[in-house]
Amino acid sequence: MKKRAAFIDRDGVINEERNYVHRIEDFALLPDVIDGLIRLRDAGFELVVVTNQAGIAHGYYSQEDYVVLTEHLETLLARYGVGLAGVYHCPHHPKPAGGNPGQSCACRKPEPGMLLYAAQALNLDLERSVMIGDKISDIQAGRAAGVRHCVLVASGCDTESSERNLADAYCNDLADAAEWVVGHSI
């Protein structure tokens, strides 16, 4: 039987949004993230991180830097008994800085590629899943993938009310989003 997933954006939802976070010393979990992840996990959701990492395409950091930070995230969450079913990232950008060649792809949100790949690799039921992100591109990726509910969280990014209306809910943070998801018996 296919499992349901909580697809979760990283920067601005799990950790503080800081200009292209790629070093452990710059990585800080947002308040109540652990509570939100535990709530989703306990409700039967596989936890899957889906994150655009344009800093790789821009040349600001390497794929290896990304891997080191991802391992740090997984180790940090494990201290609280939280495991991730998967972490997927898009290292592409159509117009990167520094003269690097751009690359169009199907994985960079708002495209659904990361979610579709994760669904296939992890045997996930997209129609019973949720996407939680802090940008409209997260919501668009969830919709394009056929995810049942998409939740937008406030992360300090300016989000117009018309964009908020594209989401099923607008919540303060990941913990509030988890409360909404569990309360709606997804």
XYZ file of N, CA and C in Angstrom:
558
model
N 0.840 -1.187 0.000
C 0.000 0.000 0.000
C 0.882 1.247 0.000
N 0.487 2.206 -0.809
C 1.247 3.449 -0.873
C 1.061 4.251 0.411
N 2.123 4.952 0.784
C 2.122 5.764 1.998
C 1.844 7.223 1.647
N 1.375 7.952 2.620
C 1.198 9.386 2.407
C 2.440 10.105 2.922
N 2.674 11.274 2.357
C 3.881 12.022 2.690
C 3.556 13.461 3.031
N 4.420 14.020 3.839
C 4.458 15.462 4.050
C 5.727 15.918 3.336
N 5.555 16.539 2.161
C 6.666 17.128 1.440
C 6.914 18.493 2.068
N 8.146 18.745 2.477
C 8.444 19.963 3.231
C 9.632 20.673 2.602
N 9.457 21.948 2.306
C 10.564 22.768 1.840
C 11.536 22.953 3.003
N 12.803 23.197 2.708
C 13.803 23.340 3.765
C 13.949 24.792 4.235
N 14.576 25.626 3.407
C 14.901 27.002 3.822
C 13.635 27.817 4.002
N 13.464 28.371 5.196
C 12.291 29.178 5.507
C 11.165 28.392 6.149
N 11.261 27.059 6.137
C 10.236 26.216 6.751
C 10.851 25.384 7.876
N 11.978 24.734 7.594
C 12.674 23.932 8.605
C 13.746 24.772 9.286
N 14.507 25.483 8.492
C 15.583 26.309 9.047
C 15.399 27.767 8.651
N 16.091 28.625 9.371
C 16.028 30.058 9.080
C 16.501 30.311 7.651
N 15.773 31.161 6.975
C 16.145 31.563 5.612
C 17.271 32.578 5.738
N 18.440 32.168 5.310
C 19.602 33.050 5.277
C 20.216 32.890 3.911
N 20.699 33.901 3.354
C 21.199 33.926 1.991
C 22.018 32.679 1.639
N 21.392 31.737 0.930
C 22.049 30.523 0.449
C 22.760 29.755 1.567
N 22.001 29.282 2.533
C 22.558 28.522 3.654
C 23.250 27.279 3.112
N 24.544 27.159 3.442
C 25.288 25.977 3.018
C 26.377 25.566 4.011
N 26.525 26.338 5.092
C 27.522 25.994 6.107
C 26.810 25.658 7.410
N 27.339 24.676 8.110
C 26.721 24.238 9.365
C 26.589 25.399 10.343
N 27.591 26.254 10.413
C 27.543 27.362 11.374
C 26.459 28.389 11.045
N 25.935 28.370 9.835
C 24.860 29.281 9.446
C 23.481 28.637 9.520
N 23.431 27.363 9.852
C 22.188 26.600 9.855
C 21.536 26.673 11.226
N 20.294 27.114 11.285
C 19.553 27.194 12.548
C 18.111 26.748 12.321
N 17.688 25.756 13.091
C 16.296 25.316 13.009
C 15.372 26.427 13.469
N 14.220 26.526 12.837
C 13.203 27.476 13.270
C 12.512 26.938 14.528
N 11.954 27.820 15.342
C 11.243 27.359 16.540
C 10.087 26.425 16.177
N 9.845 25.457 17.010
C 8.719 24.521 16.897
C 8.777 23.596 15.687
N 9.898 23.573 14.964
C 10.034 22.669 13.820
C 9.964 21.217 14.275
N 10.670 20.892 15.329
C 10.676 19.507 15.823
C 9.267 19.081 16.192
N 8.528 19.941 16.895
C 7.146 19.619 17.267
C 6.294 19.357 16.025
N 6.450 20.182 15.002
C 5.687 20.000 13.771
C 6.037 18.707 13.061
N 7.328 18.396 12.973
C 7.753 17.157 12.325
C 7.251 15.927 13.084
N 7.347 15.980 14.400
C 6.864 14.853 15.207
C 5.359 14.682 15.042
N 4.649 15.775 15.010
C 3.192 15.707 14.842
C 2.820 15.066 13.504
N 3.503 15.458 12.455
C 3.248 14.875 11.138
C 3.634 13.397 11.105
N 4.793 13.082 11.655
C 5.247 11.688 11.698
C 4.262 10.817 12.470
N 3.841 11.300 13.639
C 2.926 10.528 14.474
C 1.546 10.359 13.838
N 1.216 11.255 12.907
C -0.055 11.143 12.180
C 0.072 10.211 10.971
N 1.259 9.644 10.775
C 1.448 8.658 9.719
C 2.011 9.176 8.414
N 2.578 10.362 8.426
C 3.171 10.909 7.212
C 4.657 10.571 7.130
N 5.094 10.159 5.950
C 6.519 10.060 5.674
C 7.016 11.493 5.512
N 8.148 11.814 6.093
C 8.697 13.167 6.022
C 9.719 13.238 4.896
N 9.436 14.091 3.907
C 10.278 14.198 2.719
C 10.617 15.661 2.479
N 11.888 15.986 2.504
C 12.334 17.351 2.239
C 12.557 17.510 0.738
N 12.006 18.587 0.178
C 12.203 18.928 -1.237
C 12.659 20.381 -1.296
N 13.870 20.608 -1.788
C 14.460 21.935 -1.681
C 15.198 22.355 -2.952
N 14.900 23.554 -3.428
C 15.683 24.147 -4.508
C 17.007 24.607 -3.917
N 18.090 24.317 -4.586
C 19.417 24.733 -4.117
C 20.158 25.431 -5.254
N 19.654 26.599 -5.618
C 20.234 27.370 -6.723
C 21.653 27.815 -6.427
N 22.043 27.859 -5.164
C 23.410 28.248 -4.811
C 24.455 27.359 -5.460
N 24.087 26.105 -5.734
C 25.008 25.196 -6.423
C 25.199 25.684 -7.865
N 24.103 25.970 -8.549
C 24.180 26.456 -9.936
C 24.901 27.800 -10.008
N 24.678 28.638 -9.007
C 25.320 29.953 -8.990
C 26.813 29.867 -8.675
N 27.263 28.711 -8.188
C 28.673 28.560 -7.826
C 29.007 29.071 -6.438
N 27.983 29.330 -5.605
C 28.209 29.835 -4.254
C 28.697 28.732 -3.324
N 28.320 27.516 -3.609
C 28.784 26.356 -2.845
C 28.676 25.124 -3.728
N 29.293 24.058 -3.278
C 29.378 22.846 -4.087
C 28.320 21.820 -3.684
N 28.185 20.822 -4.527
C 27.322 19.684 -4.215
C 27.780 19.025 -2.904
N 29.071 18.944 -2.705
C 29.617 18.349 -1.479
C 29.228 19.176 -0.251
N 29.254 20.503 -0.376
C 28.811 21.370 0.728
C 27.360 21.083 1.075
N 26.533 20.919 0.037
C 25.117 20.605 0.252
C 24.969 19.272 0.988
N 25.714 18.272 0.579
C 25.637 16.941 1.205
C 26.035 17.022 2.676
N 27.088 17.742 2.993
C 27.534 17.889 4.389
C 26.436 18.544 5.228
N 25.803 19.588 4.704
C 24.744 20.260 5.458
C 23.517 19.358 5.604
N 23.201 18.592 4.587
C 22.071 17.666 4.671
C 22.329 16.598 5.723
N 23.535 16.079 5.773
C 23.888 15.093 6.807
C 23.767 15.715 8.198
N 24.160 16.974 8.318
C 24.015 17.681 9.593
C 22.544 17.787 9.987
N 21.693 18.153 9.038
C 20.253 18.244 9.297
C 19.715 16.903 9.773
N 20.048 15.839 9.074
C 19.548 14.514 9.447
C 20.044 14.080 10.818
N 21.291 14.388 11.143
C 21.844 14.063 12.463
C 21.142 14.864 13.550
N 20.915 16.136 13.291
C 20.230 17.008 14.244
C 18.816 16.509 14.512
N 18.074 16.179 13.467
C 16.706 15.690 13.639
C 16.693 14.343 14.359
N 17.662 13.499 14.073
C 17.734 12.179 14.716
C 17.883 12.306 16.232
N 18.524 13.355 16.698
C 18.656 13.590 18.156
C 17.293 13.718 18.821
N 16.304 14.126 18.048
C 14.942 14.290 18.554
C 14.044 13.123 18.145
N 14.658 12.090 17.586
C 13.892 10.924 17.171
C 13.132 11.106 15.877
N 13.530 12.078 15.075
C 12.855 12.347 13.811
C 13.743 11.874 12.665
N 13.197 10.995 11.843
C 13.905 10.527 10.664
C 13.209 11.016 9.412
N 13.987 11.266 8.388
C 13.441 11.689 7.110
C 13.402 10.493 6.170
N 12.292 10.324 5.464
C 12.189 9.247 4.480
C 13.054 9.564 3.265
N 13.254 10.850 3.008
C 14.079 11.252 1.877
C 14.335 12.739 1.865
N 15.413 13.116 1.214
C 15.757 14.524 1.007
C 16.117 14.663 -0.471
N 15.379 15.507 -1.172
C 15.573 15.704 -2.599
C 15.879 17.173 -2.847
N 16.803 17.413 -3.776
C 17.153 18.803 -4.066
C 17.324 19.014 -5.559
N 17.135 20.255 -5.959
C 17.389 20.662 -7.336
C 18.582 21.612 -7.325
N 19.684 21.230 -7.986
C 20.870 22.086 -8.028
C 20.903 23.012 -9.241
N 19.803 23.092 -9.968
C 19.781 23.837 -11.232
C 19.200 25.238 -11.075
N 19.485 26.056 -12.054
C 18.859 27.372 -12.156
C 18.933 27.787 -13.622
N 17.834 28.322 -14.174
C 17.862 28.682 -15.595
C 18.778 29.861 -15.911
N 19.034 30.725 -14.926
C 19.897 31.891 -15.155
C 20.850 32.077 -13.973
N 21.844 31.200 -13.831
C 22.739 31.308 -12.687
C 23.688 32.501 -12.789
N 24.186 32.891 -11.644
C 25.145 33.998 -11.570
C 26.525 33.515 -12.009
N 27.414 34.443 -12.236
C 28.807 34.121 -12.487
C 29.109 33.569 -13.858
N 28.186 33.733 -14.790
C 28.459 33.271 -16.139
C 28.346 31.774 -16.338
N 27.924 31.049 -15.319
C 27.722 29.607 -15.471
C 26.561 29.368 -16.435
N 26.611 28.280 -17.195
C 25.494 28.017 -18.119
C 24.225 27.645 -17.344
N 23.118 28.176 -17.791
C 21.840 27.864 -17.157
C 21.354 26.486 -17.554
N 20.439 25.968 -16.755
C 19.899 24.653 -17.060
C 18.426 24.614 -16.691
N 17.599 24.339 -17.680
C 16.187 24.110 -17.425
C 16.042 22.668 -16.969
N 15.072 22.427 -16.129
C 14.909 21.079 -15.601
C 13.458 20.875 -15.190
N 13.144 19.671 -14.849
C 11.802 19.333 -14.376
C 11.747 19.226 -12.861
N 12.894 19.468 -12.200
C 12.920 19.285 -10.744
C 12.842 20.597 -9.961
N 13.218 21.706 -10.552
C 13.207 22.977 -9.818
C 11.771 23.435 -9.602
N 11.388 23.578 -8.328
C 10.049 24.077 -8.040
C 9.909 25.467 -8.674
N 8.863 25.735 -9.390
C 7.510 25.177 -9.303
C 7.255 23.903 -10.108
N 8.254 23.367 -10.781
C 8.064 22.096 -11.486
C 7.894 20.979 -10.451
N 7.189 19.919 -10.785
C 6.883 18.863 -9.815
C 7.898 17.737 -9.729
N 9.006 17.816 -10.463
C 9.925 16.688 -10.586
C 10.388 16.051 -9.292
N 10.797 16.855 -8.311
C 11.282 16.268 -7.057
C 10.190 15.462 -6.364
N 8.977 15.974 -6.359
C 7.867 15.290 -5.698
C 7.507 14.005 -6.436
N 7.493 14.073 -7.763
C 7.164 12.892 -8.556
C 8.227 11.810 -8.394
N 9.487 12.212 -8.386
C 10.573 11.249 -8.210
C 10.490 10.607 -6.830
N 10.287 11.422 -5.804
C 10.177 10.895 -4.442
C 8.993 9.948 -4.325
N 7.875 10.300 -4.945
C 6.685 9.448 -4.877
C 6.969 8.077 -5.471
N 7.686 8.060 -6.577
C 8.015 6.788 -7.200
C 9.038 6.020 -6.366
N 10.086 6.690 -5.918
C 11.162 6.026 -5.175
C 10.709 5.508 -3.817
N 9.776 6.225 -3.180
C 9.370 5.887 -1.812
C 7.977 5.263 -1.730
N 7.354 5.008 -2.883
C 6.014 4.412 -2.925
C 4.998 5.282 -2.169
N 4.891 6.540 -2.608
C 4.030 7.515 -1.935
C 2.758 7.768 -2.726
N 1.686 7.989 -2.012
C 0.391 8.318 -2.596
C 0.234 9.839 -2.603
N 0.426 10.461 -3.752
C 0.377 11.917 -3.845
C -0.999 12.467 -3.484
N -2.042 11.732 -3.803
C -3.403 12.204 -3.533
C -3.734 12.211 -2.042
N -2.932 11.560 -1.233
C -3.134 11.550 0.218
C -2.032 12.321 0.936
N -1.256 13.085 0.183
C -0.089 13.767 0.728
C -0.324 15.270 0.839
N 0.655 15.941 1.423
C 0.587 17.384 1.626
C 1.942 17.993 1.269
N 1.910 19.213 0.749
C 3.123 19.993 0.481
C 3.093 21.190 1.414
N 4.193 21.407 2.136
C 4.307 22.544 3.052
C 5.522 23.365 2.627
N 5.285 24.622 2.268
C 6.377 25.478 1.832
C 6.123 26.927 2.168
N 7.132 27.753 1.920
C 7.012 29.175 2.255
C 6.960 30.079 1.037
N 6.978 29.494 -0.147
C 6.917 30.293 -1.375
C 5.834 29.729 -2.284
N 5.329 30.574 -3.131
C 4.273 30.141 -4.043
C 4.775 29.037 -4.964
N 6.070 29.019 -5.269
C 6.613 27.945 -6.117
C 6.458 26.578 -5.451
N 6.473 26.531 -4.118
C 6.230 25.271 -3.405
C 4.795 24.803 -3.634
N 3.875 25.746 -3.540
C 2.458 25.421 -3.723
C 2.224 24.966 -5.165
N 2.829 25.666 -6.120
C 2.671 25.309 -7.529
C 3.233 23.914 -7.816
N 4.354 23.582 -7.208
C 4.937 22.246 -7.396
C 4.012 21.174 -6.835
N 3.465 21.434 -5.661
C 2.526 20.483 -5.067
C 1.304 20.279 -5.939
N 0.742 21.355 -6.434
C -0.436 21.262 -7.300
C -0.102 20.487 -8.583
N 1.039 20.823 -9.194
C 1.436 20.174 -10.445
C 1.682 18.675 -10.262
N 2.114 18.282 -9.066
C 2.376 16.869 -8.774
C 1.106 16.106 -8.403
N 0.019 16.833 -8.140
C -1.217 16.171 -7.747
C -1.333 15.913 -6.262
N -0.574 16.683 -5.475
C -0.644 16.565 -4.016
C -1.994 17.099 -3.553
N -2.593 16.413 -2.615
C -3.960 16.748 -2.200
C -4.078 18.130 -1.573
N -3.218 18.436 -0.605
C -3.285 19.731 0.068
C -1.927 20.409 0.041
N -1.960 21.721 -0.116
C -0.749 22.538 -0.128
C -0.909 23.649 0.901
N 0.079 23.748 1.781
C 0.030 24.698 2.885
C 1.205 25.661 2.766
N 0.904 26.941 2.848
C 1.910 27.994 2.797
C 2.175 28.469 4.215
N 3.453 28.587 4.578
C 3.796 29.097 5.903
C 4.500 30.442 5.777
N 4.313 31.274 6.784
C 4.963 32.581 6.831
C 6.423 32.366 7.230
N 7.321 32.939 6.463
C 8.739 32.785 6.793
C 9.463 34.115 6.750
N 8.703 35.167 6.671
C 9.322 36.469 6.522
C 9.345 36.918 5.064
N 9.041 35.980 4.150
C 8.938 36.339 2.730
C 7.625 37.079 2.524
N 7.661 38.089 1.714
C 6.424 38.792 1.387
C 5.564 37.896 0.502
N 4.372 37.621 0.969
C 3.434 36.817 0.195
C 2.149 37.609 0.071
N 1.773 37.905 -1.140
C 0.543 38.655 -1.372
C -0.661 37.782 -1.059
N -1.746 38.421 -0.676
C -2.943 37.656 -0.328
C -3.451 36.836 -1.506
N -3.259 37.314 -2.739
C -3.686 36.535 -3.906
C -2.883 35.240 -4.007
N -1.600 35.279 -3.635
C -0.787 34.066 -3.617
C -1.201 33.151 -2.476
N -1.501 33.735 -1.338
C -1.945 32.928 -0.200
C -3.205 32.149 -0.545
N -4.048 32.741 -1.360
C -5.302 32.098 -1.739
C -5.088 30.860 -2.609
N -3.912 30.706 -3.189
C -3.616 29.515 -3.984
C -3.368 28.292 -3.102
N -3.077 28.534 -1.844
C -2.839 27.443 -0.896
C -4.141 27.064 -0.195
N -4.170 25.862 0.330
C -5.341 25.418 1.099
C -5.378 26.063 2.478
N -4.206 26.437 2.976
C -4.122 27.091 4.279
C -2.874 27.956 4.314
N -2.920 28.990 5.136
C -1.760 29.852 5.377
C -1.507 29.819 6.877
N -0.352 29.315 7.273
C -0.049 29.100 8.689
C 1.191 29.876 9.098
N 1.336 30.072 10.402
C 2.482 30.817 10.917
C 3.801 30.098 10.712
N 3.806 28.772 10.918
C 5.049 28.011 10.866
C 4.736 26.538 10.643
N 5.763 25.712 10.672
C 5.583 24.289 10.414
C 4.708 23.625 11.472
N 4.834 24.025 12.717
C 3.997 23.439 13.772
C 2.522 23.757 13.531
N 2.213 24.985 13.161
C 0.830 25.356 12.845
C 0.329 24.607 11.612
N 1.208 24.448 10.623
C 0.846 23.707 9.416
C 0.521 22.253 9.766
N 1.344 21.649 10.616
C 1.103 20.264 11.030
C -0.229 20.153 11.750
N -0.537 21.121 12.581
C -1.827 21.136 13.292
C -2.981 21.201 12.293
N -2.847 22.045 11.283
C -3.895 22.167 10.268
C -4.055 20.841 9.508
N -2.942 20.264 9.098
C -2.968 19.012 8.338
C -3.641 17.910 9.146
N -3.220 17.739 10.377
C -3.791 16.678 11.227
C -5.272 16.960 11.507
N -5.626 18.219 11.688
C -7.007 18.585 11.946
C -7.938 18.390 10.764
N -7.360 18.312 9.574
C -8.179 18.119 8.374
C -8.197 16.674 7.907
N -7.769 15.773 8.759
C -7.845 14.324 8.517
C -7.421 13.929 7.113
N -6.274 14.415 6.726
C -5.762 14.089 5.397
C -5.280 12.649 5.400
